[in-house]
mmCIF file of C-alpha atoms and ligand atoms in Angstrom:
data_model
loop_
_atom_site.group_PDB
_atom_site.id
_atom_site.type_symbol
_atom_site.label_atom_id
_atom_site.label_comp_id
_atom_site.label_asym_id
_atom_site.label_seq_id
_atom_site.Cartn_x
_atom_site.Cartn_y
_atom_site.Cartn_z
ATOM 1 C CA MET N 962 -20.101 26.911 34.812
ATOM 2 C CA LEU N 963 -20.499 23.696 32.211
ATOM 3 C CA PRO N 964 -17.855 23.489 29.647
ATOM 4 C CA ASN N 965 -18.417 25.015 25.991
ATOM 5 C CA ALA N 966 -19.327 21.326 25.166
ATOM 6 C CA LEU N 967 -21.739 20.268 27.770
ATOM 7 C CA ARG N 968 -23.693 23.655 28.128
ATOM 8 C CA PRO N 969 -27.110 23.569 26.276
ATOM 9 C CA SER N 970 -28.321 25.460 23.736
ATOM 10 C CA ALA N 971 -31.587 26.172 22.369
ATOM 11 C CA THR N 972 -30.500 24.684 19.103
ATOM 12 C CA ASP N 973 -28.970 21.295 20.530
ATOM 13 C CA HIS N 974 -32.198 19.006 19.387
ATOM 14 C CA VAL N 975 -34.828 19.753 17.310
ATOM 15 C CA PRO N 976 -37.877 17.479 18.441
ATOM 16 C CA VAL N 977 -39.205 15.327 15.390
ATOM 17 C CA LEU N 978 -43.148 15.281 14.894
ATOM 18 C CA ALA N 979 -43.142 17.637 17.591
ATOM 19 C CA ASP N 980 -47.396 18.568 17.151
ATOM 20 C CA GLU N 981 -48.422 14.934 15.961
ATOM 21 C CA VAL N 982 -46.582 13.956 19.492
ATOM 22 C CA ARG N 983 -48.444 16.282 21.842
ATOM 23 C CA ARG N 984 -51.888 16.072 19.881
ATOM 24 C CA LEU N 985 -51.397 12.222 20.124
ATOM 25 C CA LEU N 986 -50.281 11.506 23.557
ATOM 26 C CA ASP N 987 -53.003 14.324 25.058
ATOM 27 C CA VAL N 988 -51.300 15.118 28.121
ATOM 28 C CA GLN N 989 -53.672 17.070 30.493
ATOM 29 C CA PRO N 990 -53.251 19.407 33.716
ATOM 30 C CA GLY N 991 -52.070 17.279 36.543
ATOM 31 C CA ALA N 992 -50.812 14.060 34.696
ATOM 32 C CA ALA N 993 -48.063 12.042 35.252
ATOM 33 C CA VAL N 994 -45.381 11.950 32.105
ATOM 34 C CA VAL N 995 -42.242 9.927 31.801
ATOM 35 C CA ASP N 996 -39.913 11.310 29.087
ATOM 36 C CA ALA N 997 -37.558 7.790 28.546
ATOM 37 C CA THR N 998 -35.066 9.738 26.031
ATOM 38 C CA PHE N 999 -34.683 12.713 27.080
ATOM 39 C CA GLY N 1000 -31.784 14.246 25.356
ATOM 40 C CA ALA N 1001 -31.836 17.619 24.942
ATOM 41 C CA GLY N 1002 -35.731 17.699 26.498
ATOM 42 C CA GLY N 1003 -37.082 18.887 23.074
ATOM 43 C CA HIS N 1004 -40.402 16.777 23.478
ATOM 44 C CA ALA N 1005 -39.924 17.301 27.396
ATOM 45 C CA GLU N 1006 -40.776 21.166 27.334
ATOM 46 C CA LEU N 1007 -43.599 20.572 24.888
ATOM 47 C CA LEU N 1008 -45.211 18.270 27.269
ATOM 48 C CA ALA N 1009 -45.081 20.169 29.585
ATOM 49 C CA LEU N 1010 -46.917 22.945 28.580
ATOM 50 C CA ASP N 1011 -49.467 20.807 28.586
ATOM 51 C CA LEU N 1012 -49.436 19.993 32.253
ATOM 52 C CA ARG N 1013 -50.234 23.636 32.797
ATOM 53 C CA GLY N 1014 -48.250 24.004 36.136
ATOM 54 C CA LYS N 1015 -49.883 20.505 37.610
ATOM 55 C CA GLY N 1016 -48.248 17.215 37.890
ATOM 56 C CA ARG N 1017 -45.259 15.409 37.736
ATOM 57 C CA PHE N 1018 -42.125 14.948 34.871
ATOM 58 C CA ILE N 1019 -39.647 11.883 35.078
ATOM 59 C CA ALA N 1020 -37.034 12.409 32.969
ATOM 60 C CA VAL N 1021 -35.095 9.116 31.927
ATOM 61 C CA ASP N 1022 -31.734 9.013 29.931
ATOM 62 C CA ARG N 1023 -28.379 6.842 29.831
ATOM 63 C CA ASP N 1024 -26.672 9.198 28.686
ATOM 64 C CA PRO N 1025 -24.999 11.440 31.558
ATOM 65 C CA SER N 1026 -24.692 14.917 29.627
ATOM 66 C CA ALA N 1027 -28.349 15.034 29.586
ATOM 67 C CA ARG N 1028 -28.278 16.083 33.122
ATOM 68 C CA ALA N 1029 -27.538 19.489 32.105
ATOM 69 C CA TYR N 1030 -30.526 19.839 29.829
ATOM 70 C CA PHE N 1031 -32.843 18.454 32.355
ATOM 71 C CA GLU N 1032 -31.400 20.759 35.013
ATOM 72 C CA ARG N 1033 -32.506 23.886 32.261
ATOM 73 C CA PHE N 1034 -35.675 21.940 32.002
ATOM 74 C CA ARG N 1035 -35.981 21.875 35.534
ATOM 75 C CA LYS N 1036 -36.209 25.472 36.411
ATOM 76 C CA ARG N 1037 -38.925 26.042 33.310
ATOM 77 C CA ALA N 1038 -40.996 23.160 33.654
ATOM 78 C CA GLY N 1039 -42.896 24.462 36.588
ATOM 79 C CA VAL N 1040 -44.169 21.329 37.507
ATOM 80 C CA GLN N 1041 -42.336 18.595 39.965
ATOM 81 C CA ALA N 1042 -39.507 16.828 38.139
ATOM 82 C CA ARG N 1043 -36.535 14.494 38.449
ATOM 83 C CA PHE N 1044 -34.032 13.001 36.300
ATOM 84 C CA LEU N 1045 -33.343 9.359 36.249
ATOM 85 C CA ARG N 1046 -30.230 8.437 34.944
ATOM 86 C CA GLY N 1047 -30.359 4.756 33.366
ATOM 87 C CA GLU N 1048 -31.081 2.151 30.606
ATOM 88 C CA PHE N 1049 -34.939 3.013 29.991
ATOM 89 C CA ALA N 1050 -35.543 -0.807 29.786
ATOM 90 C CA THR N 1051 -34.454 -1.569 33.500
ATOM 91 C CA VAL N 1052 -35.947 1.561 34.648
ATOM 92 C CA LEU N 1053 -39.331 1.342 33.394
ATOM 93 C CA GLU N 1054 -39.042 -1.780 34.925
ATOM 94 C CA GLN N 1055 -38.235 -0.723 38.586
ATOM 95 C CA LEU N 1056 -40.869 2.089 38.045
ATOM 96 C CA ALA N 1057 -43.792 -0.108 37.585
ATOM 97 C CA THR N 1058 -42.297 -2.493 40.129
ATOM 98 C CA ASN N 1059 -42.605 0.230 42.255
ATOM 99 C CA ASP N 1060 -45.958 0.685 41.678
ATOM 100 C CA VAL N 1061 -45.643 3.681 40.074
ATOM 101 C CA ARG N 1062 -48.265 4.706 37.128
ATOM 102 C CA VAL N 1063 -48.195 7.405 34.834
ATOM 103 C CA ASP N 1064 -50.615 8.661 32.052
ATOM 104 C CA ALA N 1065 -48.002 9.239 29.358
ATOM 105 C CA ILE N 1066 -44.901 7.575 28.350
ATOM 106 C CA MET N 1067 -42.741 9.114 25.819
ATOM 107 C CA LEU N 1068 -39.906 6.911 23.557
ATOM 108 C CA ASP N 1069 -38.127 8.797 20.778
ATOM 109 C CA LEU N 1070 -35.301 5.846 20.399
ATOM 110 C CA GLY N 1071 -31.750 6.479 18.516
ATOM 111 C CA VAL N 1072 -29.011 8.734 19.494
ATOM 112 C CA SER N 1073 -29.759 12.849 19.906
ATOM 113 C CA SER N 1074 -28.330 15.614 17.928
ATOM 114 C CA MET N 1075 -26.152 16.350 20.897
ATOM 115 C CA GLN N 1076 -24.509 13.293 20.341
ATOM 116 C CA LEU N 1077 -24.199 13.033 16.602
ATOM 117 C CA ASP N 1078 -22.368 16.753 16.696
ATOM 118 C CA ARG N 1079 -19.741 16.044 19.031
ATOM 119 C CA PRO N 1080 -17.193 14.215 17.483
ATOM 120 C CA GLU N 1081 -15.266 13.168 20.323
ATOM 121 C CA ARG N 1082 -18.047 10.743 20.939
ATOM 122 C CA GLY N 1083 -17.286 8.718 18.134
ATOM 123 C CA PHE N 1084 -20.842 8.512 16.365
ATOM 124 C CA SER N 1085 -19.923 10.637 13.324
ATOM 125 C CA TYR N 1086 -18.243 9.077 10.052
ATOM 126 C CA ALA N 1087 -17.533 12.371 8.734
ATOM 127 C CA VAL N 1088 -14.959 13.540 11.803
ATOM 128 C CA ASP N 1089 -12.230 11.781 12.978
ATOM 129 C CA ALA N 1090 -12.068 10.484 16.575
ATOM 130 C CA PRO N 1091 -12.253 7.749 19.014
ATOM 131 C CA LEU N 1092 -14.123 4.698 17.877
ATOM 132 C CA ASP N 1093 -16.431 4.659 21.051
ATOM 133 C CA MET N 1094 -20.417 5.405 20.042
ATOM 134 C CA ARG N 1095 -21.466 4.278 23.741
ATOM 135 C CA MET N 1096 -24.641 6.334 24.495
ATOM 136 C CA ASP N 1097 -23.907 5.814 28.374
ATOM 137 C CA PRO N 1098 -19.924 6.340 28.328
ATOM 138 C CA SER N 1099 -19.528 3.842 31.354
ATOM 139 C CA SER N 1100 -20.889 1.000 29.482
ATOM 140 C CA ASP N 1101 -18.228 -1.795 29.088
ATOM 141 C CA GLU N 1102 -18.019 -1.979 25.112
ATOM 142 C CA THR N 1103 -17.051 0.455 22.917
ATOM 143 C CA ALA N 1104 -17.162 -0.031 19.073
ATOM 144 C CA ALA N 1105 -13.781 -0.388 18.918
ATOM 145 C CA ASP N 1106 -14.030 -3.273 21.317
ATOM 146 C CA ILE N 1107 -16.416 -5.134 18.752
ATOM 147 C CA VAL N 1108 -14.945 -3.917 15.313
ATOM 148 C CA ASN N 1109 -11.561 -5.127 16.629
ATOM 149 C CA ASP N 1110 -13.162 -8.705 18.726
ATOM 150 C CA ALA N 1111 -16.213 -9.974 16.605
ATOM 151 C CA PRO N 1112 -15.610 -13.206 15.028
ATOM 152 C CA GLU N 1113 -15.824 -11.854 10.764
ATOM 153 C CA ARG N 1114 -18.830 -14.095 10.578
ATOM 154 C CA GLU N 1115 -20.865 -11.790 13.470
ATOM 155 C CA LEU N 1116 -19.591 -8.492 12.618
ATOM 156 C CA HIS N 1117 -20.942 -9.343 8.916
ATOM 157 C CA GLU N 1118 -24.181 -10.029 10.404
ATOM 158 C CA ILE N 1119 -23.949 -7.197 12.364
ATOM 159 C CA PHE N 1120 -23.625 -4.647 9.326
ATOM 160 C CA ARG N 1121 -25.924 -7.025 7.215
ATOM 161 C CA ARG N 1122 -28.948 -6.998 9.868
ATOM 162 C CA TYR N 1123 -28.675 -3.115 11.875
ATOM 163 C CA GLY N 1124 -27.249 -1.546 8.567
ATOM 164 C CA GLU N 1125 -28.783 -3.206 5.485
ATOM 165 C CA GLU N 1126 -25.114 -2.627 4.020
ATOM 166 C CA ARG N 1127 -24.981 -4.609 0.962
ATOM 167 C CA TYR N 1128 -20.942 -5.097 1.202
ATOM 168 C CA ALA N 1129 -21.003 -6.416 4.517
ATOM 169 C CA ARG N 1130 -18.981 -9.304 4.122
ATOM 170 C CA PRO N 1131 -15.856 -8.027 2.018
ATOM 171 C CA ILE N 1132 -16.369 -4.569 4.758
ATOM 172 C CA ALA N 1133 -16.023 -7.533 7.700
ATOM 173 C CA ARG N 1134 -13.510 -9.552 5.896
ATOM 174 C CA ALA N 1135 -11.606 -6.124 5.595
ATOM 175 C CA ILE N 1136 -11.674 -5.216 8.935
ATOM 176 C CA VAL N 1137 -10.251 -8.402 10.384
ATOM 177 C CA ARG N 1138 -7.290 -8.146 7.259
ATOM 178 C CA ARG N 1139 -6.097 -4.729 8.614
ATOM 179 C CA ARG N 1140 -6.723 -5.472 12.509
ATOM 180 C CA ARG N 1141 -4.348 -9.134 12.869
ATOM 181 C CA ASN N 1142 -1.714 -6.094 11.949
ATOM 182 C CA GLU N 1143 -3.525 -3.205 13.810
ATOM 183 C CA PRO N 1144 -6.320 -2.870 16.108
ATOM 184 C CA PHE N 1145 -8.866 0.109 14.958
ATOM 185 C CA HIS N 1146 -8.915 3.167 17.807
ATOM 186 C CA ARG N 1147 -10.551 6.027 16.058
ATOM 187 C CA THR N 1148 -13.196 6.448 13.201
ATOM 188 C CA GLY N 1149 -10.930 7.567 10.603
ATOM 189 C CA GLU N 1150 -9.598 4.365 10.464
ATOM 190 C CA LEU N 1151 -12.218 2.761 10.479
ATOM 191 C CA VAL N 1152 -13.532 4.760 7.372
ATOM 192 C CA ASP N 1153 -11.071 3.913 5.252
ATOM 193 C CA THR N 1154 -11.037 0.053 5.629
ATOM 194 C CA ILE N 1155 -14.913 0.657 4.518
ATOM 195 C CA LYS N 1156 -14.122 2.846 1.458
ATOM 196 C CA ALA N 1157 -11.723 0.431 0.577
ATOM 197 C CA ALA N 1158 -13.786 -2.863 0.751
ATOM 198 C CA ILE N 1159 -16.309 -1.216 -1.693
ATOM 199 C CA PRO N 1160 -16.218 -0.898 -5.202
ATOM 200 C CA THR N 1161 -15.077 2.200 -5.840
ATOM 201 C CA PRO N 1162 -18.562 3.304 -8.143
ATOM 202 C CA ALA N 1163 -19.990 2.632 -4.367
ATOM 203 C CA ARG N 1164 -17.942 5.038 -2.593
ATOM 204 C CA PHE N 1165 -19.584 7.517 -4.419
ATOM 205 C CA GLY N 1166 -23.140 6.432 -4.430
ATOM 206 C CA GLU N 1167 -25.924 7.617 -1.955
ATOM 207 C CA GLY N 1168 -24.966 8.983 1.158
ATOM 208 C CA HIS N 1169 -21.373 8.795 2.769
ATOM 209 C CA PRO N 1170 -20.117 5.144 2.175
ATOM 210 C CA ALA N 1171 -19.190 4.043 6.260
ATOM 211 C CA LYS N 1172 -22.603 5.757 7.138
ATOM 212 C CA ARG N 1173 -24.746 1.979 7.545
ATOM 213 C CA VAL N 1174 -21.643 0.270 8.781
ATOM 214 C CA PHE N 1175 -21.796 3.538 11.774
ATOM 215 C CA GLN N 1176 -25.241 3.096 11.983
ATOM 216 C CA ALA N 1177 -24.923 -0.727 12.493
ATOM 217 C CA LEU N 1178 -22.356 -0.694 15.296
ATOM 218 C CA ARG N 1179 -24.074 2.402 17.213
ATOM 219 C CA ILE N 1180 -27.261 -0.204 17.435
ATOM 220 C CA ALA N 1181 -24.859 -2.966 18.146
ATOM 221 C CA VAL N 1182 -22.830 -0.799 20.924
ATOM 222 C CA ASN N 1183 -26.088 -0.001 22.543
ATOM 223 C CA ASP N 1184 -28.133 -2.858 22.329
ATOM 224 C CA GLU N 1185 -30.855 -0.542 21.145
ATOM 225 C CA LEU N 1186 -33.181 -3.062 20.053
ATOM 226 C CA GLY N 1187 -32.671 -5.610 23.085
ATOM 227 C CA GLN N 1188 -33.357 -2.248 25.129
ATOM 228 C CA LEU N 1189 -36.980 -1.573 23.251
ATOM 229 C CA GLU N 1190 -38.003 -5.393 23.706
ATOM 230 C CA GLU N 1191 -37.557 -5.275 27.022
ATOM 231 C CA ALA N 1192 -38.794 -1.583 27.239
ATOM 232 C CA LEU N 1193 -42.490 -1.663 25.712
ATOM 233 C CA PRO N 1194 -43.834 -4.565 28.284
ATOM 234 C CA ALA N 1195 -42.802 -2.569 31.079
ATOM 235 C CA ALA N 1196 -43.927 1.005 29.856
ATOM 236 C CA VAL N 1197 -47.235 -0.819 29.642
ATOM 237 C CA GLU N 1198 -47.465 -1.941 33.223
ATOM 238 C CA LEU N 1199 -46.497 1.650 34.245
ATOM 239 C CA LEU N 1200 -49.199 3.400 32.397
ATOM 240 C CA ARG N 1201 -52.642 3.744 34.068
ATOM 241 C CA PRO N 1202 -55.935 2.654 31.882
ATOM 242 C CA ARG N 1203 -55.911 5.533 29.678
ATOM 243 C CA GLY N 1204 -52.603 6.378 29.235
ATOM 244 C CA ARG N 1205 -50.619 6.490 26.771
ATOM 245 C CA ILE N 1206 -47.249 5.523 25.217
ATOM 246 C CA ALA N 1207 -45.223 7.309 21.943
ATOM 247 C CA VAL N 1208 -43.063 5.418 20.295
ATOM 248 C CA ILE N 1209 -40.650 7.135 17.222
ATOM 249 C CA SER N 1210 -38.101 5.384 15.611
ATOM 250 C CA PHE N 1211 -35.544 5.727 12.927
ATOM 251 C CA HIS N 1212 -35.110 2.330 11.746
ATOM 252 C CA SER N 1213 -37.788 -0.304 10.310
ATOM 253 C CA LEU N 1214 -36.522 -2.951 12.561
ATOM 254 C CA GLU N 1215 -37.132 -0.266 15.550
ATOM 255 C CA ASP N 1216 -40.727 0.297 14.156
ATOM 256 C CA ARG N 1217 -41.686 -2.978 13.369
ATOM 257 C CA ILE N 1218 -41.053 -4.662 16.741
ATOM 258 C CA VAL N 1219 -43.201 -1.577 18.003
ATOM 259 C CA LYS N 1220 -45.879 -2.097 15.508
ATOM 260 C CA ARG N 1221 -45.774 -6.224 16.379
ATOM 261 C CA PHE N 1222 -45.923 -5.168 20.021
ATOM 262 C CA PHE N 1223 -48.728 -2.911 19.837
ATOM 263 C CA ARG N 1224 -50.857 -5.094 17.286
ATOM 264 C CA ALA N 1225 -50.181 -8.240 19.844
ATOM 265 C CA GLU N 1226 -51.346 -6.379 22.993
ATOM 266 C CA ALA N 1227 -54.567 -4.750 21.138
ATOM 267 C CA ARG N 1228 -55.228 -8.234 20.164
ATOM 268 C CA GLY N 1229 -54.855 -10.097 23.890
ATOM 269 C CA CYS N 1230 -55.954 -13.490 22.784
ATOM 270 C CA VAL N 1231 -52.502 -15.343 22.296
ATOM 271 C CA CYS N 1232 -54.174 -19.029 21.631
ATOM 272 C CA PRO N 1233 -52.786 -20.820 18.422
ATOM 273 C CA PRO N 1234 -55.017 -19.633 15.006
ATOM 274 C CA ASP N 1235 -56.551 -23.083 14.739
ATOM 275 C CA PHE N 1236 -57.944 -23.082 18.090
ATOM 276 C CA PRO N 1237 -61.483 -22.843 17.372
ATOM 277 C CA ILE N 1238 -62.145 -20.741 20.386
ATOM 278 C CA CYS N 1239 -60.217 -18.432 22.364
ATOM 279 C CA ALA N 1240 -58.552 -20.771 25.911
ATOM 280 C CA CYS N 1241 -56.696 -18.262 27.162
ATOM 281 C CA GLY N 1242 -58.988 -15.566 28.270
ATOM 282 C CA ARG N 1243 -56.519 -12.806 27.404
ATOM 283 C CA ASP N 1244 -58.130 -9.275 26.785
ATOM 284 C CA PRO N 1245 -56.648 -6.323 25.273
ATOM 285 C CA VAL N 1246 -54.327 -4.628 27.020
ATOM 286 C CA LEU N 1247 -53.768 -1.455 24.350
ATOM 287 C CA ARG N 1248 -56.399 0.727 21.714
ATOM 288 C CA VAL N 1249 -53.659 1.390 18.810
ATOM 289 C CA LEU N 1250 -54.555 5.293 18.135
ATOM 290 C CA THR N 1251 -51.727 5.560 14.933
ATOM 291 C CA THR N 1252 -53.795 2.820 12.370
ATOM 292 C CA ARG N 1253 -50.434 3.625 10.421
ATOM 293 C CA ALA N 1254 -47.199 5.015 10.877
ATOM 294 C CA VAL N 1255 -47.614 8.819 11.365
ATOM 295 C CA ARG N 1256 -44.346 10.417 9.156
ATOM 296 C CA PRO N 1257 -43.150 13.620 9.014
ATOM 297 C CA ASP N 1258 -44.038 16.087 6.214
ATOM 298 C CA ALA N 1259 -42.441 17.358 3.987
ATOM 299 C CA ARG N 1260 -41.853 20.506 5.176
ATOM 300 C CA GLU N 1261 -40.290 19.290 8.559
ATOM 301 C CA VAL N 1262 -37.862 17.013 6.658
ATOM 302 C CA ALA N 1263 -36.427 20.293 4.637
ATOM 303 C CA LEU N 1264 -36.050 21.944 7.947
ATOM 304 C CA ASN N 1265 -34.799 19.188 9.920
ATOM 305 C CA PRO N 1266 -33.128 16.125 7.156
ATOM 306 C CA ARG N 1267 -32.668 14.159 10.532
ATOM 307 C CA SER N 1268 -36.468 13.574 10.587
ATOM 308 C CA ALA N 1269 -36.816 12.185 7.298
ATOM 309 C CA SER N 1270 -36.744 8.177 8.725
ATOM 310 C CA ALA N 1271 -38.905 8.826 11.600
ATOM 311 C CA ARG N 1272 -42.070 6.875 12.037
ATOM 312 C CA LEU N 1273 -44.462 7.269 14.975
ATOM 313 C CA ARG N 1274 -47.147 5.347 16.712
ATOM 314 C CA VAL N 1275 -49.138 5.712 19.664
ATOM 315 C CA ALA N 1276 -51.046 3.460 22.147
ATOM 316 C CA GLU N 1277 -53.975 3.606 24.547
ATOM 317 C CA LYS N 1278 -53.953 1.326 27.235
ATOM 318 C CA VAL N 1279 -57.134 0.291 27.940
HETATM 319 C C1 LIG R 1439 -33.524 10.830 19.868
HETATM 320 S S1 LIG R 1439 -32.608 11.549 21.227
HETATM 321 C C2 LIG R 1439 -34.099 11.941 22.124
HETATM 322 C C3 LIG R 1439 -34.288 13.018 22.135
HETATM 323 C C4 LIG R 1439 -35.292 14.162 23.205
HETATM 324 N N1 LIG R 1439 -36.526 13.705 22.283
HETATM 325 C C5 LIG R 1439 -35.591 15.508 22.851
HETATM 326 O O1 LIG R 1439 -36.405 16.296 22.039
HETATM 327 O O2 LIG R 1439 -34.378 16.360 22.685
HETATM 328 C C6 LIG R 1439 -32.824 9.947 21.938
HETATM 329 C C7 LIG R 1439 -31.891 10.097 23.468
HETATM 330 O O3 LIG R 1439 -32.427 8.983 24.345
HETATM 331 C C8 LIG R 1439 -31.368 8.208 25.349
HETATM 332 N N2 LIG R 1439 -31.627 6.642 24.763
HETATM 333 C C9 LIG R 1439 -31.334 5.952 23.690
HETATM 334 N N3 LIG R 1439 -31.704 4.763 23.975
HETATM 335 C C10 LIG R 1439 -31.726 5.221 25.544
HETATM 336 C C11 LIG R 1439 -31.802 4.016 25.943
HETATM 337 N N4 LIG R 1439 -31.933 2.064 25.855
HETATM 338 N N5 LIG R 1439 -31.864 4.392 27.730
HETATM 339 C C12 LIG R 1439 -31.995 5.626 28.339
HETATM 340 N N6 LIG R 1439 -31.729 6.409 27.067
HETATM 341 C C13 LIG R 1439 -31.273 6.335 25.602
HETATM 342 C C14 LIG R 1439 -30.198 8.853 24.308
HETATM 343 O O4 LIG R 1439 -29.032 8.953 24.911
HETATM 344 C C15 LIG R 1439 -30.537 9.992 23.302
HETATM 345 O O5 LIG R 1439 -30.163 10.936 24.497
#
């Protein structure tokens, strides 16, 4: 029997933009589907319905706790399904290299509710817990390692770039000052340091004062942008012609990577703009199905506030 913390429940993760994903991925019976960010299987359950008992499903997640949700999913999916634990950049590349080809790929980036809501994982600034934030608990570097070891300049850059934190510099300075005497172990210690480093009015401004720093550290610990950059070309390789890829991002940096990648692959030609005619002969590889990113409507945001920053982009291999 699974311990309580691992027992999946219907409320573990509400799939974001679920109807739009289903409509745009347009999974047909008999198709092969990869959910590269399986999580609690919310999107997977819906996509599996469209297979109508025929087809194949590959679930990927770097978090071993997703396996318990996969077991629940496998029993209900009614199609052949397997779980591959690992980073999606590596797994998608390995599948493509092994000549696997699929019709639909789903990437729902970031952390799941099951990770955020388990205080012991250290993702939340709201509860005092070990300063961890690893999606894969066997990976090397924790948030505490970065906070205790990174030079002040690097901390500043992480908070500014990934968290768009206005007070990145004073926060980085305060962290370095504190760790000279005592290293950070707990989320609560970091929250206190952040609060003390920013001007008093900012402590009561929009959202929790530690929200942006926590987001930035999570992105750095899990190399979230690097994973996405590597995964997109592998995903396209893995798709059959007319196969589709859907990506939901929650951060403007992620969305920019997806938008630029889709646009470049849809253009084909990589010649410098001052070339009078195309010399590279590269054909378009993708057709973008979402000219603008699809956003959740007010009703979805009201029901699931975590969906507020979601942006969905979908493309088809030509
Ligand atoms: C937002 S959740 C997905 C939720 C899922 N769509 C659902 O409806 O239940 C993202 C999941 O992707 C996983 N993940 C994030 N980055 C990953 C990566 N680079 N490789 C593998 N899994 C990753 C996380 O561990 C998390 O479980």
